[in-house]
Tab-separated table of C-alpha atoms in Angstrom:
chain	number	residue	atom	x	y	z
A	1	MET	CA	48.802	20.182	70.280
A	2	ASN	CA	45.910	22.322	69.026
A	3	LEU	CA	43.621	24.308	71.303
A	4	LEU	CA	40.722	21.832	71.283
A	5	ALA	CA	43.033	18.942	72.149
A	6	ARG	CA	44.500	20.960	75.027
A	7	ARG	CA	41.028	21.832	76.283
A	8	ALA	CA	39.876	18.216	76.062
A	9	ALA	CA	42.981	17.084	77.918
A	10	ALA	CA	42.334	19.654	80.644
A	11	GLU	CA	38.704	18.563	80.983
A	12	ALA	CA	39.665	14.869	81.145
A	13	THR	CA	42.409	15.539	83.691
A	14	GLY	CA	40.315	17.836	85.841
A	15	THR	CA	37.311	15.519	85.878
A	16	ALA	CA	39.541	12.542	86.665
A	17	PHE	CA	41.079	14.290	89.673
A	18	LEU	CA	37.663	15.532	90.794
A	19	VAL	CA	36.333	11.963	90.806
A	20	ILE	CA	39.476	10.706	92.532
A	21	ALA	CA	38.791	13.291	95.235
A	22	VAL	CA	35.127	12.301	95.552
A	23	VAL	CA	35.634	8.533	95.545
A	24	GLY	CA	39.003	8.447	97.287
A	25	SER	CA	37.965	10.698	100.158
A	26	GLY	CA	34.752	8.694	100.476
A	27	ILE	CA	36.711	5.476	100.864
A	28	MET	CA	39.167	7.007	103.322
A	29	ALA	CA	36.401	8.636	105.357
A	30	SER	CA	34.346	5.452	105.606
A	31	ARG	CA	37.404	3.503	106.753
A	32	LEU	CA	38.499	6.013	109.375
A	33	SER	CA	35.165	7.318	110.635
A	34	PRO	CA	32.537	4.982	112.081
A	35	ASP	CA	29.904	7.735	111.950
A	36	THR	CA	28.230	8.312	108.560
A	37	GLY	CA	27.702	12.006	109.212
A	38	LEU	CA	31.374	12.548	109.982
A	39	ALA	CA	32.329	10.582	106.873
A	40	LEU	CA	30.085	12.807	104.755
A	41	LEU	CA	31.642	15.915	106.290
A	42	GLU	CA	35.121	14.680	105.424
A	43	ASN	CA	33.983	13.734	101.919
A	44	SER	CA	32.401	17.145	101.302
A	45	ILE	CA	35.399	19.118	102.564
A	46	ALA	CA	37.822	17.127	100.410
A	47	THR	CA	35.631	17.506	97.326
A	48	GLY	CA	35.136	21.241	97.762
A	49	ALA	CA	38.832	21.860	98.381
A	50	ALA	CA	39.834	19.766	95.368
A	51	LEU	CA	37.408	21.691	93.152
A	52	VAL	CA	38.930	25.016	94.181
A	53	ALA	CA	42.450	23.788	93.440
A	54	LEU	CA	41.547	22.165	90.116
A	55	ILE	CA	39.616	25.154	88.791
A	56	VAL	CA	42.381	27.568	89.774
A	57	ALA	CA	44.984	25.359	88.079
A	58	LEU	CA	43.098	24.521	84.872
A	59	GLN	CA	40.898	27.583	84.315
A	60	PRO	CA	43.422	29.137	81.899
A	61	VAL	CA	42.880	26.120	79.609
A	62	SER	CA	39.420	24.680	80.412
A	63	ALA	CA	37.783	23.945	83.744
A	64	SER	CA	34.117	22.995	83.426
A	65	PHE	CA	34.478	19.305	84.416
A	66	ASN	CA	30.719	18.906	83.923
A	67	PRO	CA	28.629	18.106	80.817
A	68	VAL	CA	25.718	20.218	82.074
A	69	VAL	CA	27.951	23.280	82.402
A	70	THR	CA	29.335	22.589	78.925
A	71	LEU	CA	25.826	22.271	77.450
A	72	VAL	CA	24.841	25.592	79.005
A	73	GLU	CA	27.989	27.142	77.544
A	74	LYS	CA	26.780	25.897	74.158
A	75	ALA	CA	23.289	27.287	74.753
A	76	LEU	CA	24.770	30.664	75.674
A	77	GLY	CA	26.782	30.769	72.455
A	78	ILE	CA	30.165	30.309	74.146
A	79	LEU	CA	30.917	26.960	72.451
A	80	ASP	CA	30.042	25.323	69.139
A	81	TRP	CA	28.719	21.772	68.948
A	82	PRO	CA	31.977	20.025	67.902
A	83	THR	CA	33.833	21.647	70.789
A	84	ALA	CA	31.070	20.893	73.287
A	85	ALA	CA	30.886	17.258	72.162
A	86	ALA	CA	34.656	16.809	72.464
A	87	LEU	CA	34.734	18.321	75.944
A	88	ILE	CA	31.793	16.233	77.166
A	89	LEU	CA	33.427	13.045	75.874
A	90	ALA	CA	36.664	14.009	77.624
A	91	GLN	CA	34.798	14.685	80.877
A	92	CYS	CA	33.063	11.298	80.782
A	93	LEU	CA	36.238	9.368	79.985
A	94	GLY	CA	38.200	11.298	82.597
A	95	GLY	CA	35.574	10.585	85.221
A	96	LEU	CA	35.645	6.854	84.570
A	97	ALA	CA	39.447	6.841	84.673
A	98	GLY	CA	39.354	8.701	87.975
A	99	THR	CA	37.127	6.073	89.568
A	100	VAL	CA	39.400	3.270	88.404
A	101	VAL	CA	42.441	5.040	89.869
A	102	ALA	CA	40.676	5.700	93.183
A	103	ASN	CA	39.579	2.065	93.459
A	104	LEU	CA	43.097	0.804	92.753
A	105	MET	CA	44.727	3.237	95.199
A	106	PHE	CA	42.725	1.705	98.028
A	107	GLY	CA	43.350	-1.901	97.038
A	108	LEU	CA	39.927	-2.500	95.478
A	109	ASP	CA	38.958	-3.988	92.135
A	110	ALA	CA	39.471	-1.493	89.323
A	111	VAL	CA	35.783	-1.742	88.443
A	112	ALA	CA	33.048	-2.825	90.857
A	113	LEU	CA	29.444	-1.888	90.092
A	114	SER	CA	27.896	-0.010	92.975
A	115	SER	CA	25.109	-1.593	95.002
A	116	HIS	CA	24.138	1.769	96.558
A	117	VAL	CA	20.626	2.398	95.243
A	118	ARG	CA	19.670	6.080	95.276
A	119	SER	CA	16.116	6.546	94.071
A	120	GLY	CA	12.958	8.499	94.801
A	121	PRO	CA	11.302	11.851	93.998
A	122	GLY	CA	13.024	13.621	96.875
A	123	LEU	CA	16.481	12.645	95.648
A	124	TRP	CA	15.633	13.584	92.054
A	125	LEU	CA	14.366	16.972	93.198
A	126	GLY	CA	17.595	17.338	95.152
A	127	GLU	CA	19.560	16.864	91.945
A	128	VAL	CA	17.483	19.478	90.134
A	129	VAL	CA	18.067	21.957	92.961
A	130	ALA	CA	21.785	21.138	93.159
A	131	THR	CA	22.286	21.629	89.430
A	132	VAL	CA	20.314	24.880	89.206
A	133	GLY	CA	22.337	26.272	92.091
A	134	LEU	CA	25.632	25.197	90.570
A	135	LEU	CA	24.853	26.931	87.276
A	136	LEU	CA	23.709	30.052	89.089
A	137	VAL	CA	27.001	30.149	90.995
A	138	VAL	CA	29.216	29.456	87.953
A	139	PHE	CA	27.625	31.858	85.505
A	140	GLY	CA	26.462	34.393	88.085
A	141	VAL	CA	30.011	34.902	89.312
A	142	ILE	CA	31.429	35.072	85.783
A	143	ARG	CA	28.723	37.301	84.327
A	144	SER	CA	28.934	39.747	87.213
A	145	GLY	CA	32.615	40.362	86.464
A	146	ARG	CA	34.146	38.356	89.316
A	147	ALA	CA	35.594	35.451	87.347
A	148	ASP	CA	38.694	35.337	89.538
A	149	ARG	CA	36.466	34.089	92.369
A	150	VAL	CA	34.638	31.321	90.521
A	151	ALA	CA	36.851	28.526	91.864
A	152	PHE	CA	36.145	29.468	95.483
A	153	ALA	CA	32.440	29.996	94.806
A	154	VAL	CA	32.031	26.608	93.119
A	155	GLY	CA	34.100	24.732	95.706
A	156	GLY	CA	32.182	26.309	98.558
A	157	TYR	CA	28.824	25.689	96.920
A	158	ILE	CA	29.480	21.994	96.269
A	159	ALA	CA	30.812	21.432	99.796
A	160	ALA	CA	27.652	23.027	101.171
A	161	ALA	CA	25.296	21.295	98.714
A	162	TYR	CA	26.497	17.902	99.976
A	163	TRP	CA	24.550	18.847	103.097
A	164	PHE	CA	21.538	20.875	102.020
A	165	THR	CA	20.393	18.606	99.155
A	166	SER	CA	18.778	15.235	99.731
A	167	SER	CA	20.912	13.644	97.014
A	168	THR	CA	24.259	14.964	98.370
A	169	SER	CA	24.599	17.005	95.174
A	170	PHE	CA	26.049	14.937	92.359
A	171	ALA	CA	24.994	17.719	89.903
A	172	ASN	CA	27.231	16.274	87.168
A	173	PRO	CA	26.413	13.512	84.638
A	174	ALA	CA	30.056	12.555	84.051
A	175	VAL	CA	30.695	12.176	87.774
A	176	THR	CA	27.398	10.327	88.221
A	177	PHE	CA	28.262	7.655	85.672
A	178	ALA	CA	31.813	7.434	86.985
A	179	ARG	CA	30.494	6.694	90.468
A	180	THR	CA	28.539	3.671	89.212
A	181	ILE	CA	31.752	1.633	88.971
A	182	THR	CA	32.807	1.883	92.611
A	183	ASP	CA	31.000	-0.102	95.302
A	184	THR	CA	32.075	2.292	98.026
A	185	PHE	CA	30.763	5.213	100.100
A	186	ALA	CA	30.425	7.528	97.075
A	187	GLY	CA	28.970	4.964	94.685
A	188	ILE	CA	25.598	4.981	92.974
A	189	ALA	CA	23.957	1.862	91.555
A	190	PRO	CA	23.865	1.816	87.729
A	191	VAL	CA	20.079	1.446	87.844
A	192	SER	CA	19.852	4.751	89.736
A	193	ALA	CA	22.138	6.785	87.478
A	194	PRO	CA	19.813	7.531	84.506
A	195	ALA	CA	17.183	9.222	86.680
A	196	PHE	CA	19.882	11.286	88.377
A	197	VAL	CA	21.248	12.400	85.003
A	198	LEU	CA	17.754	13.263	83.770
A	199	ALA	CA	17.191	15.384	86.886
A	200	GLN	CA	20.538	17.100	86.275
A	201	LEU	CA	19.543	17.902	82.677
A	202	VAL	CA	16.235	19.341	83.896
A	203	GLY	CA	18.200	21.406	86.405
A	204	GLY	CA	20.504	22.478	83.591
A	205	ALA	CA	17.595	23.760	81.504
A	206	LEU	CA	16.110	25.629	84.466
A	207	GLY	CA	19.514	26.994	85.406
A	208	PHE	CA	20.066	28.264	81.864
A	209	LEU	CA	16.749	30.118	81.952
A	210	LEU	CA	17.554	31.597	85.356
A	211	VAL	CA	20.979	32.781	84.203
A	212	ARG	CA	19.457	34.420	81.121
A	213	LEU	CA	16.819	36.082	83.299
A	214	LEU	CA	19.171	37.423	85.947
A	215	TYR	CA	22.157	38.280	83.740
A	216	PRO	CA	20.772	39.262	80.315
A	217	SER	CA	23.451	41.876	79.651
A	218	ALA	CA	26.143	39.250	79.087
A	219	THR	CA	24.657	38.040	75.800
A	220	GLY	CA	26.410	40.561	73.561
A	221	THR	CA	29.468	39.763	71.458
A	222	ALA	CA	31.951	41.449	73.783
A	223	SER	CA	30.560	39.664	76.836
A	224	VAL	CA	30.551	36.305	75.104
A	225	GLU	CA	34.194	36.807	74.143
A	226	ALA	CA	35.009	37.634	77.754
A	227	GLU	CA	33.269	34.477	78.948
A	228	GLN	CA	35.179	32.412	76.392
A	229	LYS	CA	38.449	33.681	77.827
A	230	VAL	CA	37.360	32.841	81.375
A	231	ILE	CA	35.790	29.428	80.809
A	232	SER	CA	38.103	28.205	78.068
């Protein structure tokens, strides 16, 4: 198997397990906890912990699990377009597969469109904020020479962002679309998904600019090669 195929497989697998963690823990939490706040706490802890484990395990191959992160990698010169496109496709397919698996594990229909409408300027702003923060954490940790800590930084940030953003921090187009096919605690109605993804892309652009502003020294050839080793 060539390197790109291995990277795509890692992205698909990692995104699938991330979505299984998000959706599965949401279902379990809603069944066991009558209080919505407690259910969200359980959901956020499970998601953050799963992210740490998945990034640690798959980072030697590829561990972005997020099209926005991959697009920023392309913008920073870390990836070329064919590689970025392949990884984004793998992330989207992996996310959808993860939702199907989570639904089936809990005895639900494999695919059930969500009825959970999430819409409004406050939620969209929440997604912009969540995505900017995620990119700052990912690339700030890597570009400051502490790549061995990125898994813990990202897992902690996402667990916290569930609570401090109005949208509960989707911050990931692949995960957003994957969550449209589960009518459970973590679901999002298909009609709501495009605006969330647009907000995430806006956050991605702002996050890219912020990373370039705060960490300009990592744009040289040697630094780019170091980032490639860490992220890929």
